[in-house]
mmCIF file of C-alpha atoms in Angstrom:
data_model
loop_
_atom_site.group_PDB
_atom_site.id
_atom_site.type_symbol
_atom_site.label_atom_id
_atom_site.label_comp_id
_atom_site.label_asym_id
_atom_site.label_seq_id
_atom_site.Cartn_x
_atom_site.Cartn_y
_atom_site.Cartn_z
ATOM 1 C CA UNK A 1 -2.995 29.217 -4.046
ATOM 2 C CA UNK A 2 -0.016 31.405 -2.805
ATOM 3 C CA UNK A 3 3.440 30.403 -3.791
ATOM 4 C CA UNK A 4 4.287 28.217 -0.813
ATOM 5 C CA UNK A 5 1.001 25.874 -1.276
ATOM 6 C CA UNK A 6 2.340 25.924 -4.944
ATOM 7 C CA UNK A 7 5.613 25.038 -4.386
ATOM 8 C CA UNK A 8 4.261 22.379 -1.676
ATOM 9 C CA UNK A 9 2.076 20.889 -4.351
ATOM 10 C CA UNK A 10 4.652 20.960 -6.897
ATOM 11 C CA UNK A 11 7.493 18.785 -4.983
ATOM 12 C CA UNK A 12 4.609 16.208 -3.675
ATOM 13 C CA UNK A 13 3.622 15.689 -6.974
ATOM 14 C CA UNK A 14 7.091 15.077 -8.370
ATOM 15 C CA UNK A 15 7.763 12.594 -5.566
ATOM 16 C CA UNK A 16 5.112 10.706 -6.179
ATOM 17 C CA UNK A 17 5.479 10.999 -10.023
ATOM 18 C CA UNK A 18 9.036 9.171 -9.292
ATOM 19 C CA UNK A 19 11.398 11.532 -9.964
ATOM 20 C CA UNK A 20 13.675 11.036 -7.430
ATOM 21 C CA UNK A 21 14.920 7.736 -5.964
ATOM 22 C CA UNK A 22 14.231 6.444 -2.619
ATOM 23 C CA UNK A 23 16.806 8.052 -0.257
ATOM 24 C CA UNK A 24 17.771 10.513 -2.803
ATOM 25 C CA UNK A 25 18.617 14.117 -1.004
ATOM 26 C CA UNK A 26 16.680 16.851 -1.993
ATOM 27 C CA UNK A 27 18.698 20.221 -1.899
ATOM 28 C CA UNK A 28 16.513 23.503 -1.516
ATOM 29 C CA UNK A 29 18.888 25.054 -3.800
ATOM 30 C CA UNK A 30 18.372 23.043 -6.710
ATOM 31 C CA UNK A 31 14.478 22.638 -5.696
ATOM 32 C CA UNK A 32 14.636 26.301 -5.531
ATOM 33 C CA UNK A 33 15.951 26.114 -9.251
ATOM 34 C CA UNK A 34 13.861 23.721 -10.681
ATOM 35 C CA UNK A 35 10.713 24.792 -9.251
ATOM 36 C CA UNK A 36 11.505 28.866 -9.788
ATOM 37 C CA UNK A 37 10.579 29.938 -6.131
ATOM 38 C CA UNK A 38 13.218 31.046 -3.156
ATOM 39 C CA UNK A 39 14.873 28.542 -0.909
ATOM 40 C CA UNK A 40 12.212 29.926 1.632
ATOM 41 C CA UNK A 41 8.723 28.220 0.062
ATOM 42 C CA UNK A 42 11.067 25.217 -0.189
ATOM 43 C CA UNK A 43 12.157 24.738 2.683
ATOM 44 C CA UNK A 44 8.733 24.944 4.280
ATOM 45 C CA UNK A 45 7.303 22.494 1.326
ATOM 46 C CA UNK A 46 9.923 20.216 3.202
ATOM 47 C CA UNK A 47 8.794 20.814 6.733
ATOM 48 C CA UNK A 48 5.314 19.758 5.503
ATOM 49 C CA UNK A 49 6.115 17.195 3.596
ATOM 50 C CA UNK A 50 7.889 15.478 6.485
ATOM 51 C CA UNK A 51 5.159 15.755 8.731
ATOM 52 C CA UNK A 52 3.059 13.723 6.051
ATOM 53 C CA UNK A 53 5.940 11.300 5.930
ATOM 54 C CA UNK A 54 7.391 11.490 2.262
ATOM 55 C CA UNK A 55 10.576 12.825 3.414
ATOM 56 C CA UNK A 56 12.897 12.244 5.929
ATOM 57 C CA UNK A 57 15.678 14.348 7.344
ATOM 58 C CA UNK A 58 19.104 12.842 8.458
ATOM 59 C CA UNK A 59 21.064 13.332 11.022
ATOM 60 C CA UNK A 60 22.746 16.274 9.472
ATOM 61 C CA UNK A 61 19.115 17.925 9.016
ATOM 62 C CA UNK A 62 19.133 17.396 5.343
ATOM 63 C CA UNK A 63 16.008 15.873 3.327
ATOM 64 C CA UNK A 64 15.984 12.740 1.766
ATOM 65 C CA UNK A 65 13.098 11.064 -0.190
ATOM 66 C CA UNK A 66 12.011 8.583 2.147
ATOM 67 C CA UNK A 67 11.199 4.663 1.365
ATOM 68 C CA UNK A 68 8.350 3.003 1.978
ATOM 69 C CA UNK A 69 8.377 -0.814 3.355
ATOM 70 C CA UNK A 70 4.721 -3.234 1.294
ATOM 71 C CA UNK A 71 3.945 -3.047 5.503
ATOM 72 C CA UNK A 72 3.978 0.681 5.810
ATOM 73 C CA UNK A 73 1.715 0.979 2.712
ATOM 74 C CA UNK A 74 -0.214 -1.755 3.851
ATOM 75 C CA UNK A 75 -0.419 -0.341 7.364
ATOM 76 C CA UNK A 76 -1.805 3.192 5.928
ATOM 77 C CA UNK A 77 -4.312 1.477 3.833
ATOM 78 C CA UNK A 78 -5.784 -0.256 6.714
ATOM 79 C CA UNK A 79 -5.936 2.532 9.185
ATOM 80 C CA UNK A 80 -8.141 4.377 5.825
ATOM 81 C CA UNK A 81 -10.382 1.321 6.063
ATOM 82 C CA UNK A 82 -10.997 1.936 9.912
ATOM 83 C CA UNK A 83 -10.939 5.676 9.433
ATOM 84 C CA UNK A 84 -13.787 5.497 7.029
ATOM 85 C CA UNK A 85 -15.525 2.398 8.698
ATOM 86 C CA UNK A 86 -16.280 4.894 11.420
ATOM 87 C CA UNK A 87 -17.287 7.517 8.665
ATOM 88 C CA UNK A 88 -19.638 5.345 7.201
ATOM 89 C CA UNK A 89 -21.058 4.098 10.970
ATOM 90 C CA UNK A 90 -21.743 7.502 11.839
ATOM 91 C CA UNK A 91 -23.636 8.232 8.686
ATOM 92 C CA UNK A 92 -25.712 5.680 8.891
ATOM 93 C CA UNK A 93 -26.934 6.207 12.511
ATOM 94 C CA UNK A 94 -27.509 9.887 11.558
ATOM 95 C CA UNK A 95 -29.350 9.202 8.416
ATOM 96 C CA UNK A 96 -28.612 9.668 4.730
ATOM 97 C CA UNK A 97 -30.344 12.887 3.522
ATOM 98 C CA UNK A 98 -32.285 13.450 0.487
ATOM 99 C CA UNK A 99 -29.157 14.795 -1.151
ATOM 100 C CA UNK A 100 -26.828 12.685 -0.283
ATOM 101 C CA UNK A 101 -28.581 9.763 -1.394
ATOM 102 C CA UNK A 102 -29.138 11.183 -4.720
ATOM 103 C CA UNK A 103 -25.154 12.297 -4.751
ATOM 104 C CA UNK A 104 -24.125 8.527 -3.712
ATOM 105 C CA UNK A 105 -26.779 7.051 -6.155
ATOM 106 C CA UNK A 106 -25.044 9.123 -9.320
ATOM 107 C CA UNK A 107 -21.768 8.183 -8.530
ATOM 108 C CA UNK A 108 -23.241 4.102 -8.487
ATOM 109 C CA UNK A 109 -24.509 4.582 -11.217
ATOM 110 C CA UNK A 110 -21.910 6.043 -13.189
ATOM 111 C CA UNK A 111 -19.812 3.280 -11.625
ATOM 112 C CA UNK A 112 -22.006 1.402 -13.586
ATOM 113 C CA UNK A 113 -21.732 2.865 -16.860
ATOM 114 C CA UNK A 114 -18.061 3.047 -16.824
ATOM 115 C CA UNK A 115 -17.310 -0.508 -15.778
ATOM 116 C CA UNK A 116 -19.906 -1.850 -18.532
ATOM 117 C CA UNK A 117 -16.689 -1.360 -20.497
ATOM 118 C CA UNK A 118 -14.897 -4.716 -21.100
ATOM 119 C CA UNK A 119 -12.025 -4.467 -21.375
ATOM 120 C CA UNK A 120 -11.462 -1.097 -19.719
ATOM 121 C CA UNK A 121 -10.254 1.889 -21.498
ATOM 122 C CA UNK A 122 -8.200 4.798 -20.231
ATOM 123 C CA UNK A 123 -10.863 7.245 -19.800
ATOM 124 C CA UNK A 124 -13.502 4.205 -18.558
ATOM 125 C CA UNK A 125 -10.427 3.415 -15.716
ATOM 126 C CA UNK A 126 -9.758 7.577 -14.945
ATOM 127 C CA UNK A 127 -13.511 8.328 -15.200
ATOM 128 C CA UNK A 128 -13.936 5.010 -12.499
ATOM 129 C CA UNK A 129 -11.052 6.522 -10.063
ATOM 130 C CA UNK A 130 -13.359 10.218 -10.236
ATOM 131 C CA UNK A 131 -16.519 8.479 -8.749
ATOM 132 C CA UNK A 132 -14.503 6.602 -6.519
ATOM 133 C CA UNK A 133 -13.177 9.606 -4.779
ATOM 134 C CA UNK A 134 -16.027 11.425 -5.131
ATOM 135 C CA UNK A 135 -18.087 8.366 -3.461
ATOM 136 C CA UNK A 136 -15.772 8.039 -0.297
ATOM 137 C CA UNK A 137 -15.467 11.873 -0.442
ATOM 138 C CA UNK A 138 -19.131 12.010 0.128
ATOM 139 C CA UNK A 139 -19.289 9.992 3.237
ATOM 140 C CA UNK A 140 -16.712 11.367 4.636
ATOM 141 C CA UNK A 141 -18.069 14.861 4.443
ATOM 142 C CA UNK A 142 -21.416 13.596 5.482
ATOM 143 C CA UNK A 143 -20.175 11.973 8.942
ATOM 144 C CA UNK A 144 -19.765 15.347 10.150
ATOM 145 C CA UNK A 145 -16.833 14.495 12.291
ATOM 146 C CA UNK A 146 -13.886 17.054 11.702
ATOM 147 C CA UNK A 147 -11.258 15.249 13.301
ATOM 148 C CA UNK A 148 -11.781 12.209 11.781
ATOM 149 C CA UNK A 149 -11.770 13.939 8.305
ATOM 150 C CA UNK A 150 -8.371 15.108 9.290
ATOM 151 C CA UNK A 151 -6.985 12.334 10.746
ATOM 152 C CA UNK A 152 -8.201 10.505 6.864
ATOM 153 C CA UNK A 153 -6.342 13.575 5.211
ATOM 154 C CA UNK A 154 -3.070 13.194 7.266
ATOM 155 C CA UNK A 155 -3.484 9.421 6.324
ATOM 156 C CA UNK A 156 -4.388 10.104 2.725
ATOM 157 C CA UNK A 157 -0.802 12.068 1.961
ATOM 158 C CA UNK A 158 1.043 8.740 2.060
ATOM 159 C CA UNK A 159 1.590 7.224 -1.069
ATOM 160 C CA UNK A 160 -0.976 4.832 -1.801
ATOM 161 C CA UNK A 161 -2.945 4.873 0.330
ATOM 162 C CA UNK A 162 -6.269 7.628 -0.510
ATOM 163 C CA UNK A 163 -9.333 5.265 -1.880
ATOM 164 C CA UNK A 164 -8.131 5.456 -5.266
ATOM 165 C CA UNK A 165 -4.668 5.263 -5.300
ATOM 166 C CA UNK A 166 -4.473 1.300 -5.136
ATOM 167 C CA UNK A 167 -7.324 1.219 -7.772
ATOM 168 C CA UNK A 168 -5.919 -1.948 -10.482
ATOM 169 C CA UNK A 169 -3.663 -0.663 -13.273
ATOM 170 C CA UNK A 170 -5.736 0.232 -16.264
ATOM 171 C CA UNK A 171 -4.518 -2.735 -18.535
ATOM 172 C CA UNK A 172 -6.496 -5.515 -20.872
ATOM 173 C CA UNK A 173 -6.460 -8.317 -17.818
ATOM 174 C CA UNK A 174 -9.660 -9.737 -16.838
ATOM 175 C CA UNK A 175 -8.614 -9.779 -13.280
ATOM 176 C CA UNK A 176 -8.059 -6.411 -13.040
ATOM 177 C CA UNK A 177 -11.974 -5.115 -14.562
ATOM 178 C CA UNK A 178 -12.931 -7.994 -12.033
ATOM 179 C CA UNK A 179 -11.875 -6.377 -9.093
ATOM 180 C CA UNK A 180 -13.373 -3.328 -9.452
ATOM 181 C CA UNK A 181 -16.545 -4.975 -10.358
ATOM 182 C CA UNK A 182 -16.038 -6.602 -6.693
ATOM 183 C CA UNK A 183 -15.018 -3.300 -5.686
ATOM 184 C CA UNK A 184 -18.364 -1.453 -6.895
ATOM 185 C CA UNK A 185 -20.697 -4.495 -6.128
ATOM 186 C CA UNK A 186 -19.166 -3.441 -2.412
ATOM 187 C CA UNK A 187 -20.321 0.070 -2.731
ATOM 188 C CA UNK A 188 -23.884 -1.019 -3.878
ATOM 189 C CA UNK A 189 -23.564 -2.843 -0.554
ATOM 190 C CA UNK A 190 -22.242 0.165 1.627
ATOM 191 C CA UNK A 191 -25.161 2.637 0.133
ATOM 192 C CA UNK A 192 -27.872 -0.221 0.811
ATOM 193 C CA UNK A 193 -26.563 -0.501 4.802
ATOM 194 C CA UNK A 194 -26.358 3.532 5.171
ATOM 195 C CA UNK A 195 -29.221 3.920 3.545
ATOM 196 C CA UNK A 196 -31.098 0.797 6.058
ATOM 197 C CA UNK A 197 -29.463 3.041 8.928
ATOM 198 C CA UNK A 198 -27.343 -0.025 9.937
ATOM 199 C CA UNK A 199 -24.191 1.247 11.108
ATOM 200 C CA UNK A 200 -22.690 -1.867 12.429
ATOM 201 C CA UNK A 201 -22.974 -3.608 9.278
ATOM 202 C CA UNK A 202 -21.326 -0.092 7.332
ATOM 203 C CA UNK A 203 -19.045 -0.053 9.230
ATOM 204 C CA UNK A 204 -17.851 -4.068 8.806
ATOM 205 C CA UNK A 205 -18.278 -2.872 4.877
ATOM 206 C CA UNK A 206 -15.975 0.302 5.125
ATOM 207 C CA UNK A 207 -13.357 -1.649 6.588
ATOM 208 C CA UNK A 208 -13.770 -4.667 3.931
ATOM 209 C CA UNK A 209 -13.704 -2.213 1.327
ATOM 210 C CA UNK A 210 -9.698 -1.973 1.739
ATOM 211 C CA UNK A 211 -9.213 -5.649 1.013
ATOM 212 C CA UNK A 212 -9.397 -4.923 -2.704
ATOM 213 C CA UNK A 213 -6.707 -1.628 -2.521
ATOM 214 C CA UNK A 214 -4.477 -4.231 0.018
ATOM 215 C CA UNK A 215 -4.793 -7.206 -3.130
ATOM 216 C CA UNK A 216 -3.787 -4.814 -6.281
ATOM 217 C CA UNK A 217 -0.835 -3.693 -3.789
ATOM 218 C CA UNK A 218 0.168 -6.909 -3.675
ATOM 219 C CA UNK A 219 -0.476 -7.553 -7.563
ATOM 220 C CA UNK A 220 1.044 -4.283 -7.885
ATOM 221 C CA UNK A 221 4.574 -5.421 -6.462
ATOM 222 C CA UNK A 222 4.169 -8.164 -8.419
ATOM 223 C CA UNK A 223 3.777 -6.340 -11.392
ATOM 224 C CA UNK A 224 6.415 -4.344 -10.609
ATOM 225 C CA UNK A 225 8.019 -3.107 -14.177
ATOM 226 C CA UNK A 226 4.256 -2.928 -15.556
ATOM 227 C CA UNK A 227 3.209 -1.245 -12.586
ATOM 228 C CA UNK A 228 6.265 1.813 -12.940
ATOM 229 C CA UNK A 229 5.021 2.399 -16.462
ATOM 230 C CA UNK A 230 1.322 3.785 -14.960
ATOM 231 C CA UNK A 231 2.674 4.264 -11.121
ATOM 232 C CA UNK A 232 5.849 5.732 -10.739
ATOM 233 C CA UNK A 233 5.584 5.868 -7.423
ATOM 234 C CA UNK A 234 5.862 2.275 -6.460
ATOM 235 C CA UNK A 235 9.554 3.406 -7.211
ATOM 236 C CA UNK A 236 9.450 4.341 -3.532
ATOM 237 C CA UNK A 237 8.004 1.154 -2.044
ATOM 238 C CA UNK A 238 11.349 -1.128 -1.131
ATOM 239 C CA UNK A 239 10.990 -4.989 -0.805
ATOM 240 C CA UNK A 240 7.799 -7.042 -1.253
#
């Protein structure tokens, strides 16, 4: 990466790590400082990150972290599930190669494997959120439709809501290993329609898919001082 896709990655991931407060102005100087680049990467990483939506500038033109409303989130992680509803139509009227059916049946069963665990480690719960990606990454790729893989991309850099982000905490409750067992019995589901070439029933699965990330949100702000701990980011959601 050159400098100004490292100091872009840099400032995302300390916004959504929590280090600054909702509102909170960020200064290119003192970005500049911290992240030991020119104001000129800076203020570009700012241009961009407003167009994804985690900052906001005021009326004066200055940057502020911006705040997230539960809707906003909620909105985001429904437009993902209609996004990729279409993804996973479109595969499944063009036909699942040889090699993506072998891809989509590794990352099942490793799904498998890892949520055999009870209860859930850490690396069980990290190893889960890989496949996950990798699964939805998968169809995605395989649809074949650029601009809906950027349109999911754009969507993705809000907080929250890429496939994984709304994954359950990794904690000891039993509701939490149960819904991602519900979560993977739904991608055994998903594979078995794409695979059938039944794209109106893939489809209705895609989009279901997202009722599980829309629950732990709302667990999630529940939750909310156990939830900081593993999620700093929730900082940034405001309300309930």
């Amino acid at each position: 990466m050159n400098l100004q896709e490292t100091v872009l990655m840099q400032l995302r991931d300390l916004i959504l790590r929590g280090e600054f407060a909702p509102g909170q102005r960020l200064a290119e100087q003192q970005l500049a400082e911290r992240l030991g680049a020119s104001r000129t990467p800076v203020r570009a990483a700012l241009v961009t990150l407003e167009q994804e939506g985690l900052v906001e500038a005021n009326e004066t033109g200055k940057y502020l972290v911006r705040q997230f409303t539960p809707r906003e989130v909620a909105d985001a992680i429904a437009v993902r599930g209609h996004l990729e509803g279409m993804a996973a139509r479109l595969v499944a009227e063009h036909g699942v190669s040889r090699q993506l059916q072998g891809d989509l049946e590794a990352c099942l069963a490793e799904g498998d494997r890892l949520l055999a665990s009870d209860p859930l480690d850490y690396d069980s719960y990290a190893g889960y959120a890989t496949m996950n990606d990798r699964f939805h990454a998968l169809i995605l790729e395989a649809s074949g439709n650029r601009a809906l893989q950027r349109a999911i991309a754009v969507n993705n850099a809000l907080p929250f809501a890429p496939a994984s982000a709304m994954l359950p905490m990794q904690s000891t409750l039993q509701q939490d290993r149960d819904w991602m067992l519900y979560a993977h019995r739904q991608h055994h589901m998903l594979f078995d329609a794409l695979r059938r070439g039944e794209g109106a029933r893939a489809q209705a699965l895609a989009v279901e898919h997202t009722e599980v990330a829309q629950m732990n949100l709302r667990l999630a702000l529940e939750r909310r001082s156990e939830t900081e701990r593993l999620m700093p980011a929730i900082r940034l959601v405001v309300g309930r």
